[in-house]
C-alpha positions as semicolon CSV with decimal commas, in nm:
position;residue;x (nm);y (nm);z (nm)
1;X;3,381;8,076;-5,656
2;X;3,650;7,927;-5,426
3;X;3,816;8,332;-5,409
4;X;3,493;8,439;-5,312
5;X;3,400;8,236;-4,988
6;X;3,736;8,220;-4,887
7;X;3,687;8,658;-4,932
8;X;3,361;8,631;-4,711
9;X;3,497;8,394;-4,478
10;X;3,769;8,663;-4,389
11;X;3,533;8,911;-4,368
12;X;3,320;8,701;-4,093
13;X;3,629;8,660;-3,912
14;X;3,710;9,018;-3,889
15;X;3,408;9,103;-3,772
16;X;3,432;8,833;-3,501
17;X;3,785;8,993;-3,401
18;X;3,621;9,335;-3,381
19;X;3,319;9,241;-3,211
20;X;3,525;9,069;-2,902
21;X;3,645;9,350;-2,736
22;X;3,336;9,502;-2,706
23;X;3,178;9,197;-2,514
24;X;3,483;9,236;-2,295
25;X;3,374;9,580;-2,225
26;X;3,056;9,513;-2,181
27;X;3,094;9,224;-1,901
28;X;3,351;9,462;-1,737
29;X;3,089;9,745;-1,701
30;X;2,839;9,488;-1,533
31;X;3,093;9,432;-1,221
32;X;2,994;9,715;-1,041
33;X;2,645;9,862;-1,199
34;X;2,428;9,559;-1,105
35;X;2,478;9,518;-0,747
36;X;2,273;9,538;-0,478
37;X;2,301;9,840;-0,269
38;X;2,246;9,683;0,067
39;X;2,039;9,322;0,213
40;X;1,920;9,210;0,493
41;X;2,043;8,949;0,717
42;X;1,906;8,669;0,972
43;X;2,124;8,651;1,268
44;X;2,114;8,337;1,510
45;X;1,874;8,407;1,790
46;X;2,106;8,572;2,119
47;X;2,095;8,414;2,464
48;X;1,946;8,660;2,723
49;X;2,022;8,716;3,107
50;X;1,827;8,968;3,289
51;X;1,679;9,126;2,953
52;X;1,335;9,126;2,836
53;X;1,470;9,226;2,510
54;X;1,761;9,180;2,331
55;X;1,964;9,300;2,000
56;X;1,771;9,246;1,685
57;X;1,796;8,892;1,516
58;X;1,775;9,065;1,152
59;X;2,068;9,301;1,045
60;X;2,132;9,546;0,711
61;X;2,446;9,546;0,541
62;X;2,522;9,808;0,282
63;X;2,764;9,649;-0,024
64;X;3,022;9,934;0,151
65;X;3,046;9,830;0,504
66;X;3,050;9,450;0,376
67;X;3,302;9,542;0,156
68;X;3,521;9,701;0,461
69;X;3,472;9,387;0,699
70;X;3,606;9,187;0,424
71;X;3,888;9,385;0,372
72;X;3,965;9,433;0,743
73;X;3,900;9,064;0,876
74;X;4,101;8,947;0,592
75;X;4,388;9,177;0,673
76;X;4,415;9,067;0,988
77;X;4,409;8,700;0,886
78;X;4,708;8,796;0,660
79;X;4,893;9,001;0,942
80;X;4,883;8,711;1,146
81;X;4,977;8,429;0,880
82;X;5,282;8,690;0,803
83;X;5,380;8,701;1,239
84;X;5,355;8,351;1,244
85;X;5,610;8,312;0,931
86;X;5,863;8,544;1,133
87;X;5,823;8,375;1,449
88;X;5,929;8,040;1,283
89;X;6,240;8,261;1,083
90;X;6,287;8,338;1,461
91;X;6,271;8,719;1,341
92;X;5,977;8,768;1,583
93;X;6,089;8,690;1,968
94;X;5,908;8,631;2,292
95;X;5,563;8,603;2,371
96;X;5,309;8,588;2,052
97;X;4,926;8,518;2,068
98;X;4,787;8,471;1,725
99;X;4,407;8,639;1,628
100;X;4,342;8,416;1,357
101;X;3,973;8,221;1,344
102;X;3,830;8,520;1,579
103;X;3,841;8,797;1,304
104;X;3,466;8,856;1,341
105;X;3,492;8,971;1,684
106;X;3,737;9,284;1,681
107;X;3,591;9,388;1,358
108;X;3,224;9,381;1,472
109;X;3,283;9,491;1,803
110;X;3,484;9,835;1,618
111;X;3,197;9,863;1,377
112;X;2,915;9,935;1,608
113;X;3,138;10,227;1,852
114;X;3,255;10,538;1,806
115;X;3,600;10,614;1,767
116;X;3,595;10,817;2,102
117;X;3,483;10,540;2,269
118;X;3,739;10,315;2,476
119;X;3,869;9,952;2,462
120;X;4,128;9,729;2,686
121;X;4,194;9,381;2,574
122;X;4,415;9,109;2,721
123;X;4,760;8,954;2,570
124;X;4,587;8,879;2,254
125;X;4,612;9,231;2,080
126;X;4,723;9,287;1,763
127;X;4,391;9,284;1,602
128;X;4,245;9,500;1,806
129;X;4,567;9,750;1,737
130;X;4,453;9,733;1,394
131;X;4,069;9,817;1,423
132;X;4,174;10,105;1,619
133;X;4,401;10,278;1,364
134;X;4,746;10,144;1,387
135;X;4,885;10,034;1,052
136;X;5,016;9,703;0,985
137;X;5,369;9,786;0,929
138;X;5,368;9,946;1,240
139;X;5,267;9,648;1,438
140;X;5,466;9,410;1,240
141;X;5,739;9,624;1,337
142;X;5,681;9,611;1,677
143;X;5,650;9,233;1,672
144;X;5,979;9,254;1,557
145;X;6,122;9,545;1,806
146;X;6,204;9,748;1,583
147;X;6,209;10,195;1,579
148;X;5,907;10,186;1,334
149;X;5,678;9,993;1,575
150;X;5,375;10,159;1,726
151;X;5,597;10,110;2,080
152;X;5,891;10,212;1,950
153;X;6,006;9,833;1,932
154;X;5,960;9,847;2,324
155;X;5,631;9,691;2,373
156;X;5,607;9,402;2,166
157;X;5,345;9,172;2,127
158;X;5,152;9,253;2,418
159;X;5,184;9,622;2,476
160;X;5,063;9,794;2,237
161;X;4,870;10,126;2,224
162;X;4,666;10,392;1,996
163;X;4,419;10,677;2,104
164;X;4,186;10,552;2,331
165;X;4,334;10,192;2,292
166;X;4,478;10,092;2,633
167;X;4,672;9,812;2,497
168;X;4,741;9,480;2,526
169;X;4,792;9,391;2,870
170;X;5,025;9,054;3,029
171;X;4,864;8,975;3,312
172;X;4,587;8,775;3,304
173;X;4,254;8,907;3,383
174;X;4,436;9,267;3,467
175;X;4,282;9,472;3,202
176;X;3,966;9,431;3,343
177;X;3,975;9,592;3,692
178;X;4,132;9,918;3,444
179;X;3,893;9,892;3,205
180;X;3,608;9,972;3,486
181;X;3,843;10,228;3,619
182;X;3,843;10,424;3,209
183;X;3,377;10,355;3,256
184;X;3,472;10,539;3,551
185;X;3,635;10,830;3,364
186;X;3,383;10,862;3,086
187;X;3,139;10,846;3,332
188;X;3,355;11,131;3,611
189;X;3,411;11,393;3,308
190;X;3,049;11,363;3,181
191;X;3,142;11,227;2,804
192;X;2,893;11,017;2,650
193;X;3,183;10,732;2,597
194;X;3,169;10,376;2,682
195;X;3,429;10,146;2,753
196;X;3,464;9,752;2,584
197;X;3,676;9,605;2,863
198;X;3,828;9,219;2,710
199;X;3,924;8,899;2,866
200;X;3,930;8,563;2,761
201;X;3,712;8,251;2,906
202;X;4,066;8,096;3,073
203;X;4,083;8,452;3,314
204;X;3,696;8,421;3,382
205;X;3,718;8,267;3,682
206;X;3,940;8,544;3,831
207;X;3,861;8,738;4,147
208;X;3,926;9,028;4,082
209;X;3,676;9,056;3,784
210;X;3,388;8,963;4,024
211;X;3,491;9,259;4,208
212;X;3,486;9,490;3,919
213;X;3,150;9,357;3,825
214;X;3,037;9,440;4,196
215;X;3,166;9,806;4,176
216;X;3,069;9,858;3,801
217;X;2,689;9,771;3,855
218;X;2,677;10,003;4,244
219;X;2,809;10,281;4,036
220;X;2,651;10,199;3,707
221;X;2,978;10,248;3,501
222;X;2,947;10,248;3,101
223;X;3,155;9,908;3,061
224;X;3,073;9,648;2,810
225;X;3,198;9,340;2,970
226;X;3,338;9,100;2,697
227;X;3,439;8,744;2,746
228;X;3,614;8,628;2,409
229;X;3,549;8,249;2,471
230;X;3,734;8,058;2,234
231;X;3,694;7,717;2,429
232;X;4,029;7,697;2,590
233;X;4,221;7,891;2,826
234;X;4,562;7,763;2,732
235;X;4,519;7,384;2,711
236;X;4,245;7,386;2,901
237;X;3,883;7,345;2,751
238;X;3,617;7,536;2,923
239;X;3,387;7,241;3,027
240;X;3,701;7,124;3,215
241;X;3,789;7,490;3,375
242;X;3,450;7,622;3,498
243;X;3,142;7,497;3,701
244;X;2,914;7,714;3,474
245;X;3,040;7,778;3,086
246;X;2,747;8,036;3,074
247;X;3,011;8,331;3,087
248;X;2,718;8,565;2,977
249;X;2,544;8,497;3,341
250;X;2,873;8,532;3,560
251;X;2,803;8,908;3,581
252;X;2,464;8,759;3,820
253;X;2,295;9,088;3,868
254;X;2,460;9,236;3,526
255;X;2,229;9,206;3,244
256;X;2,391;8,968;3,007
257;X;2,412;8,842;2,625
258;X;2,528;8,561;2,443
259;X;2,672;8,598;2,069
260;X;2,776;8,421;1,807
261;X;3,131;8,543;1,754
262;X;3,196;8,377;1,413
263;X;2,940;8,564;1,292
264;X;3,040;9,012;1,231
265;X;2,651;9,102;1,214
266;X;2,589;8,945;1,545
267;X;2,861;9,093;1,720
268;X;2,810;9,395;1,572
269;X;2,427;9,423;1,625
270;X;2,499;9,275;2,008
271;X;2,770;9,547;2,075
272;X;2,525;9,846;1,928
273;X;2,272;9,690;2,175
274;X;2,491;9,686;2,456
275;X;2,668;10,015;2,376
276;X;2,277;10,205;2,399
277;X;2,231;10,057;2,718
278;X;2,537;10,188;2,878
279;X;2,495;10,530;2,740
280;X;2,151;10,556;2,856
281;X;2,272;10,519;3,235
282;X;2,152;10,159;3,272
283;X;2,516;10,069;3,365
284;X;2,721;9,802;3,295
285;X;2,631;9,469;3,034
286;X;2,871;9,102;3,045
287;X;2,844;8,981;2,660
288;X;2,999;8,642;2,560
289;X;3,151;8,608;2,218
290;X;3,145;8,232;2,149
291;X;3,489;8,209;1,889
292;X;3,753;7,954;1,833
293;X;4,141;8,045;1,814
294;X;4,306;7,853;1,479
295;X;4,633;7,883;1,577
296;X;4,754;7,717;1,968
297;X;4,699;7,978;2,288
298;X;5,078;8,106;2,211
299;X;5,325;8,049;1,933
300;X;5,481;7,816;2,202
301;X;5,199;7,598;2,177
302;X;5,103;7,360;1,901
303;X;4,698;7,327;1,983
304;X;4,703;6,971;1,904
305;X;4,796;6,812;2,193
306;X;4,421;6,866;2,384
307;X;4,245;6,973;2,069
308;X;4,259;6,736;1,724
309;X;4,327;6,836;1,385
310;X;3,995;6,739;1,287
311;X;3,821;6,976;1,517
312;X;4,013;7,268;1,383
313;X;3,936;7,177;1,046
314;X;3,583;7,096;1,109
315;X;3,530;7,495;1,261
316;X;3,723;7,647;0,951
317;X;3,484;7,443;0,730
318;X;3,168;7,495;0,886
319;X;3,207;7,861;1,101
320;X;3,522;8,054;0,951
321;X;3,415;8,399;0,969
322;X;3,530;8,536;0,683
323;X;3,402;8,272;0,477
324;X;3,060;8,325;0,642
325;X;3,059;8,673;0,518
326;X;3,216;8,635;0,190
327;X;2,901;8,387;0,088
328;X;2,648;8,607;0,278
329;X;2,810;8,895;0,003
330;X;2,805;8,657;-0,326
331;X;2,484;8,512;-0,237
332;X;2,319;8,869;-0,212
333;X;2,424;9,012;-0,455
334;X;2,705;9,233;-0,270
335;X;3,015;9,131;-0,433
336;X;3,118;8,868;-0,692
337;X;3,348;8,615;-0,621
338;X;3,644;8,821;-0,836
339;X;3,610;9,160;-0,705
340;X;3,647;8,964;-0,303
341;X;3,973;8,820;-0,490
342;X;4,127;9,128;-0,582
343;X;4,049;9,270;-0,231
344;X;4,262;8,965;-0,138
345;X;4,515;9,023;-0,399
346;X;4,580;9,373;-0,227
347;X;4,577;9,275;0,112
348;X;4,835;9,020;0,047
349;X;5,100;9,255;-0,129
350;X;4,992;9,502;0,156
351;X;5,108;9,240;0,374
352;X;5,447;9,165;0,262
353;X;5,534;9,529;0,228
354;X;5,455;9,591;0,573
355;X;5,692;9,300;0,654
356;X;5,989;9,422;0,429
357;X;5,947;9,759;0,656
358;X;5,963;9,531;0,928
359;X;6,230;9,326;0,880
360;X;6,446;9,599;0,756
361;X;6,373;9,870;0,973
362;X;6,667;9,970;1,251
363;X;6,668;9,868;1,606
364;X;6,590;10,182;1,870
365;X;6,955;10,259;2,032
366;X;7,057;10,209;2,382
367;X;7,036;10,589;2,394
368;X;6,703;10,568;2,348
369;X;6,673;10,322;2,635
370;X;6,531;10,584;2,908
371;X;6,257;10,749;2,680
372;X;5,903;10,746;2,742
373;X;5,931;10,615;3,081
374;X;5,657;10,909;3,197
375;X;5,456;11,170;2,973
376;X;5,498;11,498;3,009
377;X;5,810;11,501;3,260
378;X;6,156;11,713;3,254
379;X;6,429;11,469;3,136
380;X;6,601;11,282;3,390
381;X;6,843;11,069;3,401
382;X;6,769;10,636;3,417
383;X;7,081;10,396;3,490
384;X;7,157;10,156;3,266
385;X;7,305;9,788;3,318
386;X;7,512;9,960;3,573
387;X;7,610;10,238;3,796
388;X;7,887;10,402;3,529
389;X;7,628;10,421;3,260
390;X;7,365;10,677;3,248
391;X;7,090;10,728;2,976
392;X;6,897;11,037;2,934
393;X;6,502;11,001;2,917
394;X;6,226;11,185;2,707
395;X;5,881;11,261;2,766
């Protein structure tokens, strides 16, 4: 009798063995099959100037283009995590402004143009680099001057440049008066382009963009005006810069929206909105991202001494975007909580083979010193550090 259940109780066990697998199987196929398609999405209602109707306040999302901000916004979180870490190894030199905590801007603001549309942004570039087709490994290597960087390892932080990408620009408020002068161009030669012209809310108070905004609305140029305000310009807060913080109105006779810039639907459903307008020949539109910067104004600053710790952590708790979108995906059935962590997974061993190339890649030569000065001109010859030495350029 004893031989006999200990015979059965074997048996059971094997078949308990076998039977596992198969469950495995089964909860693997399920990943994939049971999600939703696409959902729908209430944004937070926009603030208006000059419009009698704005962007929609509802927005679809397909499980694919969710999928894609995630894995964009969070590559761009990485990329700048990763800069930061060379900085501090003193790898990465000179002049550094950090993206992090306003992912949902350059992504959404890339999701609702064309590719053959234009953009200009201010010192605070790399993310924007990145929406617009430059790979990671070549920006980290051009944070870290190397021959592998989209510059050449010439540019650094602040210059850099893709197909209808006008960089990454030092000067503050600059960009703008250029970006009017690209509207102008699309505008000129006919094309049905637009141009996103960037600035931040510390080089809103600049002269020179009033004056753009004068010329762009008398010649109805196809600019998107975009103030990125993250609530400081520097160490300054905005309540303590500006008479008016309503950045969205400064254009006066430009019409003018307000947008949540934590939020990638928004901005993109704001930017489609804007983007119609211009096409259609209504002219120019001044849209205000309201975002928040994690890291200080520079790598030079610490963004404690006029902010506290608490607020920082208060804004990644409450309004980090790519939280915000990673719930919005679980909680509609998008994505599952696993899948978003092997997206992260990738992303991070993208990351740190981007920085080997990085770190590892040569410095351009002194030869190479002279190049690139002008497209499209004969060679010529540029002096060097002084009269005796001579380098040879290329076009």
């Amino acid at each position: 009798m004893r031989k006999m259940l200990l015979a059965a109780l074997s048996r059971l066990l094997q078949g308990s063995a076998a039977h596992k697998p198969a469950a495995r199987v089964v909860v693997a196929a399920r990943n994939y099959a049971d999600f939703a398609n696409e959902a729908s999405f209430d944004i937070k209602k926009y603030d208006l100037h000059r419009l009698e109707e704005g962007p929609p306040t509802t927005a679809i999302m397909t499980r694919e283009q969710g999928l894609q901000y995630y894995r964009t916004m969070q590559t761009i979180r990485r990329m700048e995590l990763k800069a930061d870490q060379l900085y501090k190894q003193k790898i990465i030199r000179g002049f550094c402004h950090l993206y992090d905590g306003q992912e949902a801007c350059c992504v959404g603001l890339e999701a609702a143009i064309n590719k053959t549309d234009h953009l200009i942004t201010a010192y605070r570039g790399h993310a924007f680099t990145y929406t617009r087709g430059v790979s990671v490994r070549e920006i980290l290597a051009e944070l870290t001057g190397r021959k592998g960087g989209c510059a050449k390892g010439k540019g650094g932080s602040m210059h850099m440049y893709a197909k209808n990408f006008y960089g990454g620009n030092g000067i503050v408020g600059a960009q703008v008066p250029l970006g009017a002068g690209i509207a102008l161009a699309c505008k000129y030669f006919g094309k049905d382009e637009i141009c996103l012209t960037l600035y931040g809310d510390g080089a809103a108070n600049q002269g020179q963009i009033f004056e753009t905004f004068n010329m762009a609305a008398l010649w109805k140029l196809p600019c998107v005006f975009i103030c990125e305000n993250n609530r400081y310009g520097m160490g300054t807060s905005v309540e303590r810069a500006a008479a008016s913080t309503d950045y969205y109105k400064r254009g006066d006779f430009i019409p003018g929206i307000r947008v949540d810039g934590m939020d990638v639907l928004a901005v993109r459903e704001a930017t489609k909105f804007a983007a119609d307008h211009c096409r259609s020949g209504k002219g120019p539109v001044v849209m205000e991202l309201q975002t928040y910067r994690y890291h200080g104004h520079s790598m030079s600053d610490p963004g404690i001494s006029y902010r506290t710790r608490e607020e920082i952590q208060e804004v990644r708790s409450k309004s980090d975007p790519i939280t915000l979108l990673k719930d919005r995906m679980v909680n509609n059935n998008l994505a599952n909580v696993e899948e978003l962590k092997e997206i992260d997974v990738e992303v991070r061993k993208h990351i740190e083979d981007a920085a080997q190339f990085a770190t590892t890649d040569p410095e351009p030569s002194l030869e190479e010193l002279g190049n690139f000065i002008y497209s499209n001109e004969p060679p010529f010859e540029v002096r060097g550090a002084n009269q005796w030495i001579r380098y040879k350029s290329a076009g």
